[in-house]
Amino acid sequence: MELSGGEILIRSLKDEGVEYLFGYPGGAVLHIYDAIYRQDDVKHILVRHEQAATHAADGYARATGKPGVVLVTSGPGATNAVTGIATAYMDSIPMVVITGQVSSAVIGSDAFQEVDCVGITRPCVKHNFLVKDLSKLAETIKKAFFVATTGRPGPVVIDVTKDITDPDIKIPYHYPDKVSIRSYQPTVKGHPGQIRRAVKLLLSAKKPMIYSGGGVVLGNASEQLRTFVRHLGYPITSTLMGLGSYPASDDLFLGMLGMHGTYESNMAMHDCDVLIAIGARFDDRVTGKIAEFCPDAKIIHIDIDPSSISKTIAVDIPIVGDVAGVLQAMNHMLETGTKQIQKKELAAWWKIIHGWQNKKCMSYDKNSDKIKPQAVIELLHEITGGDAYITSDVGQHQMWAAQYYGFDKPNRWINSGGLGTMGFGLPAAMGVQLAYPDETVACVTGEGSIQMCIQELSTCLQYGLPIKIVALNNRYLGMVRQWQEFFYKERYSHSYMESLPDFVKLAEAYGHVGIRVEKPEDLRPAMEKAFAMKDRLVFLDIVTDQLENVFPMIAAGKAHNEMHMSPHCEMPQSSERELS
Amino acid sequence: MKRHIISILIENESGALSRVAGLFSARAYNIESLTVAPTEDPSLSRMTIVTTGTDQIIEQITKQLNKLIDVVKLLELTSGPHIEREMMLIKVVASTMAQREEVKRLTDIFHGRIIDVTPSIYTIELTDSGDKLDSFIEALAEHKILETVRSGVSGIALGEKSLHI
């Protein structure tokens, strides 16, 4: 079978099992778009801005575990996609991004819509390719999917010159079943000796702590983690990216850790004697002050990426390997071994932890005459049965969604953790809704973030995506305002959102339903009404308390036991080392 | 902060060098010198990087380099017995008899070679460790140096150890 480059590209995607291609046409990819037109296997989703194509593919990947695929044109198409590529890179999301490039004959001549896409994307991709030779196209696509989805996943860019997609130049088509790259052999199996040492250390712990991260979700290791935790009966916390990897409703779960983690999680981190980090990377939002991170703990670290180990925190027992496999090996040792956990000491440790939990750090004012954002998220959980796919943007609303939704399943919490990309939520929700048309998908956002990719309301109409937008509208860039209140003596520099649009009318203008909620008593009926509309996108513009803050909070560079606490918890005056 | 020499076998492809150079600048690692050329297998290039850093930073550098898809293999030469060599071409004013004699004498002492001669200039080639090249430049302090070209360090492990695929 002889095919042109454009046809080979699309046929390769089909043979790779690609369901959706998120993209936007332009000059350099016209031949490819013509090939798309002449087939029905790979469904193209036309976004309204290339950034949204990458976020949508990213959301699809986070929800399904399958790689997200993007097609954009050269020049501005590629540069607009960069934010989404970097977002996926920071959170290790498998993605293949195909960018058009000007014809190879004019590369380097500052041709129309030319940028050095390989150069621009190099620092924010797992790998990238420039394809100028038609005979290498199918193989390169195979390589791209292989690299993107194996080891520590990540985005891969394929820059394709226009000349090789010429419809008049055809070559025999063959899509390889597999490829091997001599310079790329990701380690997957953990070292048995290290695993044995880790289990021994774990069983000797008097104050153990389990810290799970996004690697558990990405590595499909939630089942193994649940078995592991329940076998030991140890307390577990999770990073922002790991939420759902262990059920939030389980008694052993202490809530999220880090900058906006729970009091009990952060205190337990600080006081533990053995810490096991599973698929987590000791991000600065998690560790706080490095010098005072888990000062008394021996640390075990499981990660598929060797460079994650001892990057910021030196560890005692590193295990490089696939999280699911390593946990499985550990579970086997725990089940068949004769050694037992330190029961008496563990009971004493839990007693201390229960004391911390009694401070009720997540309390907020439930009698306010204003709508409290926390209450919105709790109600969202109730109305969706805790079973919705929740995407978010970045800021206070993101933290409240993470803190109050209570994720029991992995792949349900979809947010930009590493890069912190405002504008992520709505397009990501499109990818999730396309993957799961019958599931409830809600985008928790703010009036600031939603405006960064608001144009995608149009895409949602075109493809009939019944996303529920839950906008916590506090007329402030809330997280910026919170930092200005705490650290800049309430000098609210440019954090106030003036001249906001009428979001109800805006939603209606795009052909959707808009509902504005201003009073606490109207919240439940409005949310119930919105979520009952199964086939419509509903924009809930919820006017929340302007000055609400996210608590607890560890200020940047402070230790885990130095938290700002909510004035409504049982112990407003924080811990032993209260901040002044 | 110690000096380390890292040898890399990397795919001989366009862009491979910029991936390595980009990694060093993006992660704020030091880079003292970098040399690169194809090996006996034209599909592979051998790169030698001289860098400084604490043990933790060097560990991160080697891990991050290994993570680059184009890097096939890597060896930290300074972790074992090795030899390092650097080539220098240096152009020195040698117009008077005294100057010519003195420069010739120093060149002989350092086992260099005078490879080009004009009535007023000697061009010298010297291959040795970086330290020796520094000493040679110091020894020429009394003379006017017109130009110095250094290749950057290349190195190889001693004995049985070798970096190959």
XYZ file of C-alpha atoms in Angstrom:
745
model
C 0.000 0.000 0.000
C 1.472 3.332 -1.075
C 0.546 6.412 0.922
C 1.519 10.057 1.060
C 3.126 11.543 4.162
C -0.132 13.079 5.349
C -1.889 9.753 4.918
C 0.941 7.860 6.623
C 0.729 10.193 9.590
C -2.997 9.707 10.115
C -2.859 5.998 9.321
C -0.048 5.563 11.874
C -2.199 7.221 14.517
C -5.033 4.847 13.657
C -2.710 1.848 13.875
C -1.459 3.156 17.209
C -5.055 3.030 18.445
C -5.563 6.786 18.662
C -9.192 7.696 19.200
C -9.086 11.492 19.283
C -6.787 14.035 17.759
C -7.030 17.512 19.284
C -5.945 20.157 16.850
C -6.165 23.323 14.843
C -5.337 23.596 11.127
C -2.919 25.944 9.405
C -0.676 26.274 6.383
C 2.034 23.789 7.259
C -0.434 21.022 8.129
C -2.935 21.450 5.293
C -1.855 18.221 3.594
C -2.321 16.387 6.884
C -5.772 17.931 7.354
C -6.667 16.784 3.873
C -5.748 13.239 4.900
C -7.926 13.640 8.018
C -10.843 14.681 5.821
C -10.626 11.478 3.825
C -10.985 9.040 6.746
C -13.243 8.404 9.742
C -11.040 6.370 12.048
C -9.243 9.094 13.982
C -11.702 11.700 15.199
C -10.424 15.254 15.052
C -11.586 17.715 17.711
C -11.303 21.318 16.583
C -10.397 23.541 19.512
C -10.402 27.346 19.503
C -6.783 27.864 20.564
C -3.811 25.494 20.366
C -3.161 25.723 24.118
C -6.566 24.131 24.635
C -5.695 21.298 22.243
C -2.779 20.327 24.441
C -4.767 20.637 27.689
C -7.639 18.614 26.236
C -5.266 15.859 25.132
C -3.640 16.073 28.557
C -7.003 15.734 30.363
C -7.843 12.772 28.158
C -4.516 11.152 29.077
C -4.881 11.785 32.819
C -8.381 10.298 32.893
C -7.727 7.277 30.670
C -4.029 6.541 31.085
C -3.734 6.515 27.300
C -1.532 9.064 25.503
C -3.193 12.291 24.379
C -2.524 13.333 20.784
C -2.327 16.858 19.348
C -1.892 18.298 15.858
C -1.030 21.965 15.344
C 0.515 24.038 12.634
C 3.976 25.612 12.522
C 4.979 28.935 14.073
C 2.213 30.341 16.295
C 0.459 26.979 16.319
C 3.518 25.441 17.894
C 4.243 28.324 20.281
C 0.635 28.392 21.488
C 0.958 24.703 22.271
C 4.070 25.190 24.402
C 2.195 26.036 27.635
C 0.241 22.815 27.358
C 3.342 20.798 26.540
C 5.161 22.220 29.565
C 2.102 21.503 31.730
C 2.149 17.852 30.668
C 5.922 17.643 31.102
C 5.855 18.864 34.700
C 3.194 16.298 35.626
C 4.692 13.443 33.527
C 1.681 13.040 31.262
C 2.042 10.868 28.141
C 1.315 12.988 25.101
C 2.341 13.055 21.438
C 2.248 16.504 19.853
C 2.610 16.751 16.100
C 3.608 20.187 14.884
C 3.753 21.281 11.281
C 7.024 22.756 10.067
C 7.817 24.762 6.966
C 9.243 22.822 4.026
C 12.758 21.533 4.597
C 14.081 23.614 1.701
C 13.213 26.860 3.518
C 14.017 25.871 7.125
C 16.251 28.510 8.618
C 15.246 31.231 6.183
C 12.749 32.918 8.540
C 9.952 31.619 6.340
C 6.313 32.519 6.997
C 5.141 30.886 10.252
C 8.543 29.373 10.899
C 9.879 28.797 14.415
C 12.538 26.401 15.653
C 9.953 24.150 17.257
C 12.443 21.480 18.287
C 14.564 24.175 19.927
C 11.663 25.927 21.658
C 10.163 22.741 23.061
C 13.429 20.983 23.970
C 13.442 21.913 27.656
C 9.794 20.938 28.180
C 9.507 17.596 26.392
C 10.659 14.123 27.230
C 12.017 13.997 23.703
C 11.413 15.592 20.328
C 11.994 14.744 16.698
C 12.282 16.711 13.472
C 11.182 14.571 10.527
C 12.454 15.672 7.131
C 12.602 12.233 5.533
C 9.319 10.600 4.554
C 10.733 7.095 4.923
C 11.318 7.780 8.641
C 7.844 9.140 9.432
C 5.980 5.989 10.507
C 8.913 4.718 12.542
C 9.324 8.083 14.264
C 5.645 8.126 15.240
C 6.053 4.662 16.750
C 9.146 5.823 18.627
C 7.296 8.893 19.897
C 4.490 6.818 21.399
C 7.008 4.379 22.861
C 8.995 7.142 24.565
C 5.897 9.068 25.711
C 4.240 6.103 27.410
C 7.121 4.132 28.936
C 9.362 4.789 31.927
C 8.446 8.120 33.468
C 5.866 9.260 30.905
C 5.967 12.658 29.254
C 5.147 14.670 26.158
C 6.978 14.004 22.894
C 6.924 16.467 19.986
C 7.214 15.417 16.347
C 7.957 18.346 14.050
C 6.996 17.375 10.487
C 8.110 19.417 7.496
C 5.400 20.267 5.002
C 7.230 18.808 1.995
C 7.145 15.247 3.327
C 3.348 15.386 3.620
C 2.993 16.242 -0.099
C -0.003 14.264 -1.471
C 1.852 13.560 -4.742
C 4.773 11.759 -3.135
C 3.806 8.269 -1.991
C 5.813 5.451 -0.499
C 4.923 1.972 0.768
C 3.347 2.156 4.217
C 4.452 -0.018 7.075
C 3.783 0.727 10.740
C 6.212 -1.158 12.975
C 4.747 -3.354 15.734
C 7.465 -2.235 18.074
C 10.642 -0.243 18.117
C 13.735 -0.391 20.199
C 15.933 2.587 20.919
C 19.429 1.577 22.002
C 19.875 4.703 24.063
C 16.539 4.372 25.872
C 15.937 1.495 28.245
C 13.781 2.615 31.137
C 14.311 0.694 34.357
C 11.093 -0.920 35.435
C 11.889 -3.673 37.885
C 12.921 -2.699 41.389
C 16.069 -4.206 42.871
C 15.050 -7.199 45.069
C 17.776 -6.505 47.640
C 16.659 -2.902 48.038
C 13.038 -4.012 48.333
C 13.999 -6.466 51.084
C 15.905 -3.773 52.981
C 12.949 -1.415 52.636
C 10.472 -3.949 54.011
C 12.754 -4.653 56.943
C 13.026 -0.956 57.748
C 9.273 -0.479 57.366
C 8.518 -3.276 59.827
C 10.904 -1.797 62.375
C 9.146 1.591 62.305
C 7.635 3.015 65.446
C 6.197 6.144 63.830
C 5.792 5.234 60.158
C 4.371 7.445 57.442
C 3.415 6.686 53.851
C 3.602 9.503 51.315
C 2.093 8.672 47.923
C 2.283 10.766 44.778
C 1.198 11.112 41.183
C 3.420 8.196 40.192
C 0.921 5.839 41.821
C -1.851 7.188 39.598
C 0.330 7.232 36.471
C 1.765 3.805 37.248
C -1.682 2.291 37.754
C -0.658 1.128 41.192
C -3.663 2.114 43.328
C -4.724 -1.481 43.964
C -1.241 -2.463 45.076
C -1.036 0.644 47.265
C -4.350 -0.162 48.963
C -3.214 -3.709 49.734
C 0.113 -2.398 51.018
C -1.370 0.242 53.312
C -4.085 -1.984 54.704
C -1.608 -4.757 55.399
C 0.577 -2.436 57.455
C -2.139 -0.271 58.993
C 0.181 2.737 58.693
C -1.010 6.316 58.191
C -0.935 7.555 54.611
C -0.881 11.014 53.098
C -0.884 12.051 49.463
C 0.454 14.831 47.316
C -1.849 17.003 45.229
C -1.065 14.794 42.233
C -1.616 11.552 44.099
C -5.140 12.271 45.344
C -7.386 9.303 44.685
C -4.518 6.824 44.659
C -5.709 5.893 48.155
C -9.371 6.426 49.135
C -9.853 9.732 50.940
C -12.723 8.217 52.934
C -10.498 5.545 54.501
C -9.539 5.926 58.162
C -5.849 5.450 57.439
C -5.818 8.447 55.104
C -4.744 11.687 56.780
C -5.483 14.000 53.873
C -3.141 15.876 51.569
C 0.263 17.070 52.777
C 2.362 20.102 52.038
C 1.696 23.811 51.737
C -2.084 23.378 52.021
C -2.042 19.927 53.544
C -3.859 18.906 56.689
C -2.455 19.575 60.140
C -2.283 15.859 60.909
C -0.474 14.975 57.672
C 2.149 17.648 58.054
C 2.706 16.980 61.758
C 2.991 13.244 61.095
C 5.526 13.957 58.337
C 7.557 16.067 60.711
C 7.545 13.543 63.554
C 7.747 10.211 61.707
C 10.708 7.878 62.107
C 10.341 5.985 58.824
C 8.955 7.585 55.687
C 8.189 5.753 52.478
C 7.700 7.980 49.425
C 5.892 6.181 46.628
C 5.905 7.732 43.164
C 6.408 11.201 44.608
C 9.210 13.653 43.917
C 9.645 15.795 47.050
C 8.367 18.925 45.351
C 9.027 22.195 47.189
C 5.272 22.619 47.804
C 5.453 19.309 49.663
C 8.722 19.520 51.548
C 8.639 23.096 52.768
C 11.996 23.913 54.360
C 14.401 21.216 53.154
C 16.646 21.413 56.208
C 13.736 20.594 58.509
C 12.025 18.004 56.336
C 11.213 14.831 58.291
C 14.161 15.495 60.601
C 14.038 12.159 62.438
C 13.106 9.872 59.576
C 14.859 7.187 57.606
C 13.515 7.580 54.093
C 12.613 4.958 51.484
C 11.873 6.260 47.991
C 10.268 4.312 45.136
C 10.391 6.066 41.767
C 10.695 5.005 38.153
C 12.962 7.956 37.374
C 16.467 7.634 38.847
C 16.933 11.404 38.641
C 14.043 11.902 41.084
C 15.996 10.078 43.737
C 18.058 12.226 46.083
C 17.370 15.271 43.893
C 16.285 17.490 46.769
C 16.041 15.129 49.729
C 18.748 12.528 50.364
C 17.164 9.119 50.882
C 18.358 6.049 52.772
C 16.865 3.304 50.628
C 16.242 4.237 47.003
C 14.296 1.817 44.819
C 14.251 2.628 41.117
C 11.373 0.862 39.476
C 7.796 0.695 38.410
C 5.681 1.509 41.478
C 3.101 -1.234 40.877
C 5.762 -3.910 40.524
C 7.729 -2.777 43.559
C 4.609 -2.580 45.745
C 3.544 -5.996 44.561
C 6.914 -7.428 45.565
C 6.659 -5.701 48.939
C 3.121 -7.001 49.472
C 4.314 -10.506 48.714
C 7.117 -10.190 51.276
C 4.755 -8.759 53.889
C 2.240 -11.556 53.348
C 4.728 -14.398 53.394
C 7.256 -13.040 55.915
C 7.270 -13.877 59.588
C 8.237 -10.432 60.886
C 5.471 -8.301 62.315
C 4.878 -4.583 62.632
C 5.600 -2.818 65.957
C 2.015 -3.055 67.201
C 2.369 -1.308 70.533
C 4.378 1.595 69.166
C 2.056 1.930 66.197
C -0.963 2.203 68.512
C 0.801 4.971 70.440
C 1.628 6.733 67.159
C -2.006 6.585 66.057
C -3.028 8.051 69.393
C -0.815 11.069 68.741
C -2.199 11.357 65.214
C -5.796 11.189 66.471
C -4.932 14.061 68.790
C -3.828 16.092 65.792
C -6.960 15.115 63.897
C -9.064 16.394 66.787
C -7.898 19.906 65.988
C -10.241 19.692 62.984
C -7.999 21.752 60.762
C -10.456 21.772 57.867
C -13.206 23.569 59.801
C -14.707 26.698 58.303
C -17.537 29.067 59.135
C -20.740 27.186 58.372
C -23.086 29.934 59.562
C -21.890 32.683 57.255
C -24.383 34.687 55.221
C -21.919 34.443 52.348
C -21.331 31.374 50.207
C -18.243 29.592 51.482
C -16.156 28.006 48.738
C -15.474 24.963 50.900
C -19.224 24.376 51.187
C -19.548 24.480 47.412
C -16.997 21.683 47.026
C -18.590 19.603 49.785
C -21.950 19.981 48.086
C -20.380 19.105 44.749
C -19.141 15.882 46.331
C -22.586 15.132 47.694
C -24.478 15.824 44.477
C -22.053 13.851 42.303
C -21.827 11.002 44.797
C -18.095 11.660 45.051
C -17.740 9.892 41.733
C -17.285 12.712 39.231
C -14.200 13.551 37.220
C -13.070 16.886 38.606
C -10.753 19.144 36.647
C -9.501 22.395 38.023
C -7.578 25.496 37.161
C -5.004 27.002 39.469
C -5.397 28.953 42.670
C -7.563 28.858 45.766
C -10.382 26.945 44.069
C -7.881 24.244 43.106
C -6.772 23.816 46.709
C -10.341 23.736 48.011
C -11.293 21.141 45.417
C -8.273 19.059 46.431
C -9.020 19.445 50.142
C -12.801 19.037 50.239
C -13.862 16.796 47.363
C -12.483 13.590 48.890
C -11.301 11.507 45.958
C -11.750 7.787 46.460
C -10.605 6.681 43.017
C -7.509 7.422 40.947
C -7.612 9.357 37.644
C -10.591 11.419 38.863
C -8.687 14.488 40.008
C -7.266 16.305 37.026
C -5.247 19.436 37.647
C -2.021 21.158 36.702
C 0.129 20.498 39.740
C 3.711 21.082 38.654
C 3.434 23.984 36.251
C 0.305 25.480 37.818
C -1.301 26.485 34.538
C -4.353 28.729 34.761
C -6.668 27.946 31.855
C -6.118 24.211 32.154
C -9.457 23.222 33.653
C -12.022 23.735 30.895
C -10.059 22.224 27.988
C -8.906 19.353 30.225
C -12.571 18.701 31.042
C -13.287 18.480 27.299
C -10.733 15.703 26.938
C -12.196 13.837 29.905
C -15.776 14.215 28.714
C -14.874 12.947 25.235
C -13.183 9.916 26.792
C -16.140 9.245 29.075
C -19.290 10.705 27.492
C -21.600 9.231 30.143
C -19.656 10.314 33.214
C -20.142 13.508 35.170
C -17.298 15.927 34.507
C -17.039 19.128 36.519
C -14.515 21.910 36.089
C -13.886 23.693 39.377
C -12.508 27.089 38.487
C -12.334 30.733 39.411
C -13.414 33.845 37.584
C -9.743 34.517 36.834
C -8.676 31.115 35.514
C -11.782 30.420 33.448
C -11.131 33.521 31.359
C -7.771 32.158 30.239
C -9.358 29.544 27.974
C -12.983 30.726 27.931
C -13.122 30.449 24.129
C -13.409 26.672 24.502
C -17.076 27.093 25.434
C -17.481 27.150 21.671
C -15.721 23.786 21.247
C -17.955 22.344 23.974
C -21.032 23.365 21.995
C -19.695 21.945 18.746
C -19.109 18.499 20.261
C -22.008 18.540 22.733
C -19.870 18.232 25.860
C -22.133 18.582 28.937
C -19.384 19.790 31.304
C -20.453 21.453 34.531
C -18.399 24.557 35.223
C -18.309 25.369 38.922
C -16.815 28.841 39.051
C -15.987 30.123 42.532
C -16.310 33.798 41.785
C -14.729 35.886 44.534
C -13.818 38.832 42.284
C -10.178 38.329 43.259
C -7.263 36.329 42.003
C -7.760 34.601 45.304
C -4.422 32.928 45.905
C -2.538 36.072 44.909
C -4.807 38.074 47.221
C -4.200 35.599 50.043
C -0.410 35.958 49.727
C -0.764 39.747 49.547
C -2.852 39.656 52.728
C -0.336 37.473 54.573
C 3.001 38.648 53.223
C 2.492 42.086 51.642
C 0.535 43.866 54.397
C -2.721 43.721 52.423
C -1.363 45.661 49.482
C -3.657 44.066 46.917
C -1.649 44.822 43.818
C -3.612 43.885 40.698
C -5.369 40.927 42.271
C -8.837 42.457 42.023
C -10.842 41.422 38.978
C -12.718 44.446 37.741
C -15.110 44.599 34.812
C -15.990 40.944 34.929
C -18.309 39.738 32.205
C -21.821 38.565 32.987
C -20.943 34.868 32.952
C -24.593 33.825 32.607
C -25.022 35.865 29.455
C -21.617 34.734 28.250
C -22.562 31.076 28.669
C -25.828 31.755 26.889
C -24.063 33.570 24.078
C -22.033 30.417 23.514
C -25.252 28.368 23.467
C -25.032 26.969 26.987
C -26.897 27.394 30.260
C -25.687 29.894 32.844
C -26.812 30.101 36.465
C -25.683 32.739 38.941
C -25.819 31.921 42.633
C -25.464 34.668 45.213
C -26.984 33.377 48.453
C -26.093 30.275 50.480
C -29.713 29.074 50.466
C -29.798 29.123 46.665
C -26.678 26.994 46.283
C -28.181 23.527 46.662
C -31.149 24.016 44.340
C -28.919 25.627 41.713
C -26.331 22.845 41.846
C -29.007 20.160 41.768
C -30.617 21.802 38.781
C -27.296 22.124 36.966
C -26.236 18.513 37.515
C -29.676 17.258 36.530
C -29.150 18.725 33.043
C -27.285 15.716 31.722
C -26.947 16.883 28.155
C -26.157 20.557 28.628
C -23.069 22.455 29.615
C -23.977 24.547 32.649
C -21.892 27.460 33.857
C -22.464 27.930 37.593
C -21.279 31.419 38.485
C -21.117 31.145 42.269
C -20.493 34.375 44.148
C -18.355 33.324 47.095
C -16.933 35.029 50.160
C -14.311 37.428 48.826
C -11.881 37.166 51.703
C -11.876 33.434 52.402
C -8.397 31.929 52.682
C -7.021 28.461 52.132
C -5.984 26.811 55.394
C -3.861 25.289 56.738
C -0.958 27.017 55.098
C 2.770 26.520 55.387
C 4.457 29.680 54.179
C 7.096 29.129 51.502
C 10.357 27.972 53.057
C 8.833 27.050 56.427
C 8.821 23.642 58.080
C 5.932 21.179 58.248
C 5.154 21.971 61.862
C 4.824 25.713 61.220
C 1.318 26.177 59.880
C -1.134 29.033 59.600
C -4.423 27.582 60.814
C -8.019 28.473 60.078
C -9.568 30.680 62.770
C -12.441 28.188 62.876
C -10.531 25.044 63.803
C -10.309 23.697 67.325
C -6.852 25.138 67.735
C -6.610 28.422 65.895
C -3.292 29.227 67.529
C -1.498 26.618 65.444
C 1.227 24.313 66.630
C 3.979 24.552 69.203
C 5.938 26.763 66.869
C 3.268 29.225 65.841
C 4.086 31.806 63.238
C 4.082 35.350 64.429
C 32.908 21.636 44.859
C 35.151 19.230 43.013
C 36.157 19.024 39.378
C 34.678 16.080 37.474
C 35.096 14.738 33.966
C 32.074 13.037 32.435
C 32.392 11.040 29.214
C 29.302 10.397 27.155
C 28.475 8.233 24.174
C 25.653 9.989 22.393
C 23.741 9.438 19.162
C 25.478 11.352 16.377
C 22.351 13.255 15.413
C 21.577 16.887 14.820
C 20.413 18.514 17.994
C 22.139 16.040 20.320
C 24.758 18.588 21.369
C 22.135 21.235 22.100
C 20.227 18.787 24.313
C 23.324 18.414 26.478
C 24.251 22.097 26.440
C 20.617 23.037 27.101
C 20.432 20.697 30.083
C 23.437 22.386 31.702
C 22.060 25.886 31.261
C 18.458 24.987 32.172
C 19.486 23.355 35.427
C 22.213 25.892 36.219
C 25.040 23.353 36.226
C 28.604 24.532 35.706
C 30.340 23.644 32.500
C 34.080 24.238 32.193
C 34.638 22.625 28.856
C 32.865 20.404 26.403
C 34.379 18.521 23.497
C 32.593 16.367 20.980
C 33.499 14.343 17.880
C 32.327 11.167 16.173
C 33.805 7.823 17.248
C 34.979 4.853 15.158
C 31.254 4.087 14.837
C 29.960 7.085 12.859
C 26.499 6.771 14.436
C 27.981 7.641 17.836
C 29.682 10.739 19.160
C 31.914 10.889 22.175
C 31.535 13.895 24.386
C 33.742 14.918 27.282
C 32.405 17.416 29.779
C 34.379 19.035 32.554
C 32.185 20.336 35.334
C 32.352 21.249 38.995
C 29.904 20.619 41.779
C 29.190 18.901 45.054
C 28.756 15.129 45.023
C 24.989 15.601 45.062
C 25.081 17.931 42.045
C 27.392 15.609 40.097
C 25.032 12.715 40.855
C 22.139 14.777 39.499
C 24.139 15.802 36.411
C 24.925 12.191 35.543
C 21.325 11.125 36.148
C 19.899 13.973 34.107
C 22.355 13.264 31.276
C 21.415 9.582 31.346
C 17.782 10.598 31.117
C 18.338 12.301 27.754
C 17.001 9.903 25.161
C 20.021 10.431 22.871
C 22.572 9.512 25.534
C 23.593 5.887 25.045
C 26.136 5.508 27.817
C 27.967 7.595 30.324
C 31.035 7.276 32.521
C 32.292 9.594 35.186
C 36.013 9.388 34.422
C 37.105 11.022 37.655
C 35.520 8.196 39.653
C 38.459 5.951 38.693
C 41.987 5.959 37.270
C 41.998 7.827 34.009
C 44.073 10.018 31.796
C 43.086 13.418 30.494
C 44.587 15.347 27.636
C 44.025 18.725 26.146
C 45.591 20.208 23.034
C 46.626 23.840 22.814
C 47.806 25.974 19.918
C 49.515 29.143 21.026
C 50.964 31.974 19.020
C 53.798 33.893 20.693
C 55.889 36.887 19.658
C 59.480 35.704 19.071
C 61.303 38.423 17.220
C 64.593 38.900 19.073
C 67.212 36.189 19.319
C 66.768 36.042 23.077
C 63.004 35.630 22.759
C 63.352 32.928 20.132
C 65.796 30.977 22.251
C 63.759 31.288 25.419
C 60.448 30.277 23.793
C 62.126 27.333 22.069
C 63.667 26.227 25.343
C 60.335 26.416 27.233
C 58.592 24.544 24.416
C 61.169 21.764 24.676
C 60.838 21.593 28.450
C 57.045 21.193 28.146
C 57.404 18.656 25.310
C 55.640 20.944 22.871
C 56.359 21.452 19.190
C 56.872 24.605 17.210
C 54.639 24.043 14.202
C 54.885 27.365 12.402
C 57.634 29.942 12.248
C 57.795 33.485 10.902
C 60.586 36.031 11.472
C 58.657 37.434 14.440
C 56.276 34.662 15.599
C 56.360 31.080 16.836
C 53.200 28.965 16.831
C 53.428 26.123 19.318
C 51.419 22.957 19.720
C 51.239 21.367 23.152
C 49.225 18.375 24.291
C 49.029 17.555 27.985
C 46.740 17.799 30.990
C 44.924 21.075 31.508
C 47.191 21.915 34.461
C 50.320 21.557 32.348
C 48.860 23.832 29.693
C 48.140 26.407 32.399
C 51.745 26.103 33.604
C 53.060 26.603 30.092
C 51.027 29.792 29.720
C 52.401 30.965 33.068
C 55.918 30.146 31.960
C 55.410 32.356 28.933
C 54.475 35.296 31.165
C 57.451 37.369 29.983
C 56.415 36.919 26.383
C 53.644 38.422 24.358
C 50.958 35.824 23.625
C 48.960 36.734 20.532
C 46.465 33.912 20.526
C 45.560 30.822 22.534
C 43.357 27.994 21.286
C 42.506 25.132 23.620
C 40.558 22.050 22.576
C 38.956 21.372 25.912
C 39.633 18.193 27.818
C 39.363 14.699 26.361
C 39.841 11.720 28.595
C 39.865 7.978 28.775
C 39.739 5.446 31.598
C 42.927 3.517 32.318
C 43.177 -0.260 32.291
C 40.367 -2.665 31.454
C 37.536 -0.191 31.839
C 36.179 1.254 28.608
C 33.148 3.172 27.498
C 31.587 1.335 24.561
C 28.312 -0.283 23.583
